[in-house]
Tab-separated table of C-alpha atoms in Angstrom:
chain	number	residue	atom	x	y	z
A	31	VAL	CA	-185.763	-0.888	-101.176
A	32	TYR	CA	-187.163	1.777	-98.869
A	33	HIS	CA	-189.445	0.720	-96.016
A	34	MET	CA	-191.910	3.520	-95.220
A	35	MET	CA	-194.123	3.476	-92.134
A	36	PRO	CA	-196.908	6.064	-92.193
A	37	GLY	CA	-198.753	6.726	-88.960
A	38	LEU	CA	-195.785	6.776	-86.584
A	39	PRO	CA	-196.122	8.687	-83.291
A	40	GLY	CA	-195.611	12.406	-83.839
A	41	SER	CA	-196.551	12.290	-87.509
A	42	ASN	CA	-199.820	12.899	-89.356
A	43	CYS	CA	-201.243	12.270	-92.826
A	44	GLU	CA	-199.987	15.576	-94.190
A	45	ARG	CA	-196.429	14.956	-93.021
A	46	ASP	CA	-196.503	11.344	-94.207
A	47	LEU	CA	-197.675	12.354	-97.678
A	48	GLN	CA	-194.950	14.987	-97.832
A	49	ALA	CA	-192.378	12.337	-96.880
A	50	PHE	CA	-193.477	10.219	-99.837
A	51	LYS	CA	-193.300	13.227	-102.171
A	52	THR	CA	-189.773	13.914	-100.935
A	53	ILE	CA	-188.429	10.439	-101.649
A	54	PHE	CA	-190.151	10.476	-105.059
A	55	ASN	CA	-188.727	13.822	-106.170
A	56	ASP	CA	-185.594	14.656	-104.169
A	57	PRO	CA	-182.488	13.372	-106.042
A	58	ARG	CA	-180.878	12.450	-102.721
A	59	PHE	CA	-183.379	9.582	-102.524
A	60	LYS	CA	-185.531	8.109	-105.365
A	61	PRO	CA	-185.395	4.385	-104.476
A	62	ASP	CA	-186.067	1.653	-107.025
A	63	MET	CA	-188.589	-0.091	-104.796
A	64	LEU	CA	-190.848	0.689	-101.880
A	65	LYS	CA	-192.559	-1.233	-99.087
A	66	ILE	CA	-195.365	0.540	-97.227
A	67	TYR	CA	-196.063	-0.692	-93.721
A	68	PRO	CA	-198.655	1.411	-91.833
A	69	CYS	CA	-197.781	1.568	-88.145
A	70	LEU	CA	-199.587	-1.189	-86.226
A	71	VAL	CA	-200.185	-1.693	-82.516
A	72	THR	CA	-199.502	-5.133	-81.047
A	73	LYS	CA	-199.382	-6.324	-77.455
A	74	GLU	CA	-196.255	-6.294	-75.311
A	75	THR	CA	-194.879	-3.153	-76.959
A	76	GLU	CA	-194.376	0.369	-75.680
A	77	LEU	CA	-196.670	1.605	-78.435
A	78	TYR	CA	-199.420	-0.629	-77.064
A	79	ASP	CA	-199.033	1.019	-73.655
A	80	TRP	CA	-199.260	4.470	-75.246
A	81	TRP	CA	-202.393	3.472	-77.146
A	82	LYS	CA	-204.055	2.025	-74.026
A	83	ALA	CA	-203.217	5.219	-72.138
A	84	GLY	CA	-204.755	7.369	-74.878
A	85	LYS	CA	-201.398	8.853	-75.869
A	86	PHE	CA	-201.365	7.461	-79.416
A	87	ASP	CA	-204.025	7.321	-82.132
A	88	PRO	CA	-202.991	4.895	-84.891
A	89	LEU	CA	-203.575	5.426	-88.579
A	90	GLU	CA	-206.506	3.236	-89.609
A	91	GLY	CA	-209.648	2.893	-91.676
A	92	GLU	CA	-210.535	5.361	-94.397
A	93	GLU	CA	-207.757	7.712	-93.336
A	94	ALA	CA	-205.089	5.093	-94.088
A	95	ILE	CA	-206.717	4.097	-97.380
A	96	GLU	CA	-206.888	7.690	-98.626
A	97	LEU	CA	-203.305	8.445	-97.600
A	98	ILE	CA	-201.893	5.456	-99.482
A	99	ALA	CA	-204.125	6.167	-102.480
A	100	LYS	CA	-202.875	9.770	-102.658
A	101	MET	CA	-199.314	8.486	-102.455
A	102	LYS	CA	-199.886	5.943	-105.231
A	103	GLU	CA	-201.262	8.668	-107.497
A	104	GLN	CA	-197.869	10.379	-107.413
A	105	ILE	CA	-195.418	7.490	-107.577
A	106	PRO	CA	-192.921	7.599	-110.480
A	107	ARG	CA	-193.292	5.081	-113.282
A	108	TRP	CA	-189.780	3.709	-112.663
A	109	MET	CA	-190.527	2.734	-109.040
A	110	ARG	CA	-192.102	-0.539	-107.838
A	111	ILE	CA	-194.238	-0.934	-104.726
A	112	GLN	CA	-193.207	-4.340	-103.403
A	113	ARG	CA	-195.666	-4.633	-100.531
A	114	ILE	CA	-198.449	-2.755	-98.789
A	115	GLN	CA	-199.133	-3.921	-95.204
A	116	ARG	CA	-197.101	-6.349	-93.143
A	117	ASP	CA	-198.040	-10.018	-93.139
A	118	ILE	CA	-199.250	-10.029	-89.527
A	119	PRO	CA	-202.384	-12.055	-88.614
A	120	ALA	CA	-205.304	-9.690	-87.986
A	121	HIS	CA	-206.028	-11.182	-84.558
A	122	LEU	CA	-202.589	-10.039	-83.373
A	123	ILE	CA	-203.202	-6.413	-84.404
A	124	GLU	CA	-204.743	-4.455	-81.548
A	125	ALA	CA	-205.081	-1.176	-83.456
A	126	GLY	CA	-204.235	0.175	-86.893
A	127	VAL	CA	-205.046	-1.188	-90.335
A	128	GLN	CA	-206.298	-4.752	-89.901
A	129	LYS	CA	-207.120	-5.564	-93.510
A	130	GLY	CA	-204.736	-7.932	-95.270
A	131	ASN	CA	-206.031	-6.883	-98.703
A	132	LEU	CA	-205.128	-3.224	-98.218
A	133	ARG	CA	-203.556	-2.989	-101.677
A	134	ASP	CA	-206.819	-4.093	-103.329
A	135	ILE	CA	-208.861	-1.671	-101.235
A	136	VAL	CA	-206.562	1.196	-102.212
A	137	LYS	CA	-206.890	0.195	-105.880
A	138	GLU	CA	-210.680	0.383	-105.558
A	139	LYS	CA	-210.396	3.797	-103.916
A	140	LEU	CA	-208.273	5.077	-106.800
A	141	ALA	CA	-210.773	3.705	-109.312
A	142	SER	CA	-213.564	5.572	-107.501
A	143	TRP	CA	-211.525	8.757	-108.050
A	144	ASN	CA	-211.132	7.834	-111.736
A	145	SER	CA	-207.417	7.462	-111.025
A	146	HIS	CA	-204.810	4.703	-110.865
A	147	CYS	CA	-201.275	3.847	-109.747
A	148	GLU	CA	-198.448	3.905	-112.303
A	149	CYS	CA	-195.839	1.966	-110.326
A	150	ILE	CA	-194.120	-0.919	-112.104
A	151	ARG	CA	-196.034	-3.636	-110.259
A	152	CYS	CA	-199.442	-2.226	-111.133
A	153	ARG	CA	-198.485	-2.210	-114.826
A	154	GLU	CA	-196.649	-5.545	-115.076
A	155	VAL	CA	-197.740	-7.872	-117.854
A	156	GLY	CA	-198.404	-10.736	-115.430
A	157	HIS	CA	-200.735	-8.714	-113.210
A	158	LYS	CA	-202.505	-7.248	-116.234
A	159	ALA	CA	-203.060	-10.766	-117.612
A	160	ARG	CA	-204.989	-11.668	-114.455
A	161	GLU	CA	-207.352	-8.851	-115.355
A	162	GLY	CA	-207.767	-10.256	-118.857
A	163	ILE	CA	-205.611	-7.541	-120.443
A	164	GLU	CA	-202.940	-8.741	-122.870
A	165	PRO	CA	-200.339	-6.555	-124.617
A	166	GLN	CA	-200.345	-6.138	-128.375
A	167	MET	CA	-196.881	-6.442	-129.910
A	168	ASP	CA	-197.605	-3.722	-132.458
A	169	ASP	CA	-198.113	-1.287	-129.568
A	170	VAL	CA	-194.933	-2.236	-127.660
A	171	LYS	CA	-192.299	0.517	-127.661
A	172	LEU	CA	-188.862	0.925	-126.098
A	173	LEU	CA	-189.090	3.887	-123.703
A	174	THR	CA	-186.377	5.847	-121.898
A	175	GLN	CA	-186.665	7.856	-118.679
A	176	LYS	CA	-183.728	9.711	-117.116
A	177	TYR	CA	-183.441	11.122	-113.604
A	178	ARG	CA	-180.838	12.075	-111.012
A	179	ALA	CA	-180.474	9.964	-107.859
A	180	SER	CA	-177.779	9.537	-105.202
A	181	ASP	CA	-175.279	11.760	-107.061
A	182	GLY	CA	-175.543	9.749	-110.272
A	183	GLU	CA	-177.565	9.637	-113.471
A	184	GLU	CA	-180.209	6.922	-113.777
A	185	ILE	CA	-181.559	5.717	-117.115
A	186	PHE	CA	-184.683	3.548	-116.936
A	187	LEU	CA	-185.291	1.580	-120.131
A	188	SER	CA	-188.531	-0.331	-120.589
A	189	PHE	CA	-190.569	-2.190	-123.164
A	190	GLU	CA	-194.188	-1.108	-122.773
A	191	ASP	CA	-197.505	-1.448	-124.543
A	192	VAL	CA	-198.090	2.290	-124.755
A	193	GLU	CA	-201.787	1.946	-125.585
A	194	GLN	CA	-202.720	-0.226	-122.589
A	195	ASP	CA	-199.941	0.916	-120.236
A	196	ILE	CA	-198.402	-2.532	-119.745
A	197	ILE	CA	-194.716	-3.013	-118.932
A	198	LEU	CA	-193.031	-6.160	-120.269
A	199	GLY	CA	-189.437	-5.665	-119.167
A	200	TYR	CA	-187.014	-3.058	-117.905
A	201	LEU	CA	-183.364	-2.240	-117.301
A	202	ARG	CA	-181.777	0.186	-114.837
A	203	LEU	CA	-178.592	1.800	-116.159
A	204	ARG	CA	-176.542	4.029	-113.865
A	205	ILE	CA	-173.822	6.521	-114.661
A	206	PRO	CA	-172.174	6.618	-111.231
A	207	PRO	CA	-170.452	9.579	-109.561
A	208	ARG	CA	-166.675	9.811	-109.542
A	209	ASP	CA	-166.258	8.830	-105.890
A	210	VAL	CA	-167.335	5.178	-106.277
A	211	THR	CA	-165.236	2.947	-104.024
A	212	ARG	CA	-165.353	-0.283	-106.068
A	213	PRO	CA	-162.137	-0.727	-108.112
A	214	GLU	CA	-164.097	-2.267	-111.005
A	215	ILE	CA	-166.223	0.892	-111.437
A	216	ASP	CA	-164.012	3.686	-112.748
A	217	ASP	CA	-164.912	6.983	-114.442
A	218	ALA	CA	-165.400	5.216	-117.769
A	219	THR	CA	-167.682	2.420	-116.526
A	220	ALA	CA	-171.487	2.452	-116.587
A	221	LEU	CA	-173.421	0.093	-114.335
A	222	VAL	CA	-176.438	-2.049	-115.219
A	223	ARG	CA	-178.109	-2.545	-111.861
A	224	MET	CA	-181.184	-4.523	-112.931
A	225	LEU	CA	-182.469	-6.316	-116.004
A	226	TYR	CA	-185.888	-7.980	-115.832
A	227	VAL	CA	-188.218	-9.457	-118.406
A	228	LEU	CA	-191.578	-9.843	-116.713
A	229	GLY	CA	-194.357	-12.398	-116.869
A	230	GLU	CA	-194.336	-16.123	-116.201
A	231	LEU	CA	-190.917	-17.586	-115.382
A	232	ILE	CA	-189.802	-19.838	-118.242
A	233	PRO	CA	-186.733	-22.106	-117.759
A	234	VAL	CA	-183.878	-21.309	-120.135
A	235	ARG	CA	-183.923	-24.696	-121.869
A	236	GLU	CA	-187.701	-24.846	-122.267
A	237	ASP	CA	-189.189	-24.293	-125.710
A	238	LYS	CA	-190.421	-20.778	-126.433
A	239	ARG	CA	-194.117	-20.275	-125.787
A	240	PRO	CA	-196.291	-17.830	-127.731
A	241	ASP	CA	-198.159	-16.794	-124.572
A	242	ALA	CA	-194.993	-15.941	-122.574
A	243	TRP	CA	-192.721	-12.904	-122.862
A	244	GLN	CA	-189.442	-14.353	-121.631
A	245	HIS	CA	-186.875	-15.637	-124.167
A	246	LYS	CA	-188.201	-13.442	-126.981
A	247	GLY	CA	-185.176	-11.173	-127.203
A	248	LEU	CA	-186.475	-8.307	-125.063
A	249	GLY	CA	-183.628	-8.622	-122.565
A	250	LYS	CA	-181.037	-8.648	-125.346
A	251	ARG	CA	-182.542	-5.512	-126.877
A	252	LEU	CA	-182.644	-3.720	-123.530
A	253	LEU	CA	-178.993	-4.589	-122.906
A	254	SER	CA	-177.977	-3.479	-126.394
A	255	GLU	CA	-179.726	-0.134	-125.948
A	256	ALA	CA	-178.077	0.357	-122.546
A	257	GLU	CA	-174.659	-0.243	-124.121
A	258	ARG	CA	-175.441	2.222	-126.914
A	259	ILE	CA	-176.559	4.930	-124.480
A	260	ALA	CA	-173.510	4.394	-122.261
A	261	ARG	CA	-171.158	4.679	-125.240
A	262	GLU	CA	-172.817	7.403	-127.328
A	263	ASP	CA	-174.482	9.622	-124.721
A	264	TYR	CA	-171.984	9.369	-121.848
A	265	ASP	CA	-168.688	8.360	-123.524
A	266	MET	CA	-168.403	5.273	-121.332
A	267	GLU	CA	-165.861	2.630	-122.326
A	268	ARG	CA	-167.208	-0.281	-120.280
A	269	VAL	CA	-170.434	-1.657	-118.832
A	270	ALA	CA	-170.496	-3.601	-115.567
A	271	ILE	CA	-173.511	-5.660	-114.512
A	272	LEU	CA	-174.647	-6.750	-111.074
A	273	SER	CA	-175.394	-10.392	-111.854
A	274	GLY	CA	-176.358	-13.402	-109.807
A	275	LEU	CA	-174.554	-16.711	-110.320
A	276	GLY	CA	-177.377	-18.171	-112.387
A	277	THR	CA	-177.474	-15.349	-114.932
A	278	ARG	CA	-173.738	-15.076	-115.618
A	279	PRO	CA	-173.887	-17.513	-118.565
A	280	TYR	CA	-176.569	-15.289	-120.126
A	281	TYR	CA	-174.274	-12.261	-120.053
A	282	ARG	CA	-171.284	-14.248	-121.309
A	283	ARG	CA	-173.295	-14.791	-124.488
A	284	TYR	CA	-173.081	-11.066	-125.140
A	285	GLY	CA	-169.382	-10.617	-124.480
A	286	TYR	CA	-169.312	-10.062	-120.717
A	287	GLN	CA	-166.612	-11.553	-118.498
A	288	LEU	CA	-166.399	-11.902	-114.738
A	289	GLU	CA	-164.401	-9.168	-113.013
A	290	GLY	CA	-164.683	-9.190	-109.233
A	291	PRO	CA	-168.402	-9.507	-108.442
A	292	TYR	CA	-169.430	-7.940	-111.782
A	293	MET	CA	-169.882	-9.120	-115.344
A	294	VAL	CA	-167.955	-6.575	-117.433
A	295	LYS	CA	-167.752	-5.775	-121.138
A	296	ASN	CA	-165.505	-3.370	-123.008
A	297	LEU	CA	-167.479	-1.241	-125.455
A	298	ASP	CA	-166.090	-0.919	-128.987
């Protein structure tokens, strides 16, 4: 997760927008997730003294809204904006953006431009459902996006309603560079870094629900496609998965075994 702070001393909107473009497009960067925290002025800080002395003009108002909207227009579809604006009570903010609903205001600005954000969060099935938009299974397709990042190859797999632009689940597969330091990740091992099926959280032992998207086989299909790509497109012999304790039994179902901190499977 990258934390970006537009409006810092010495910067301006043009430089801040260019910084966002750089992390979106430069293969040295390209993070999975992003938090956007416009620079705020609070008491008992050096920045507060600069502001009181007229040495610093914070990013605020329409200028901040337009900057973030322009950034959101350009964000890649495989990136997720986790947060916009820090959770600081407005009465403690002396200068800067004081609106806690900045994300909603930016969304309205984009709509006024006849535009929208394509980040993962803005397209997630759960958020779309709150707007009364439900995916149609006949329109759901398995999509693949590939890009270079941090000296490796990233493959972003997703199930999406392509007509309504709704994402139901996704997997991040990485073909790492040769200089990986973990002993479990050799030249013949691909890495599944994330696997998510979105929507309402449904406990594993709970009966399947027609209105929920978890436990309908989407995760299994994403994992199967990742294994196929690793084997057929990159000649990988193994797949390793970054897995929490609670999800290890899920991966054991599909032939994965614990090796160090990873769940690992040999590909036939």
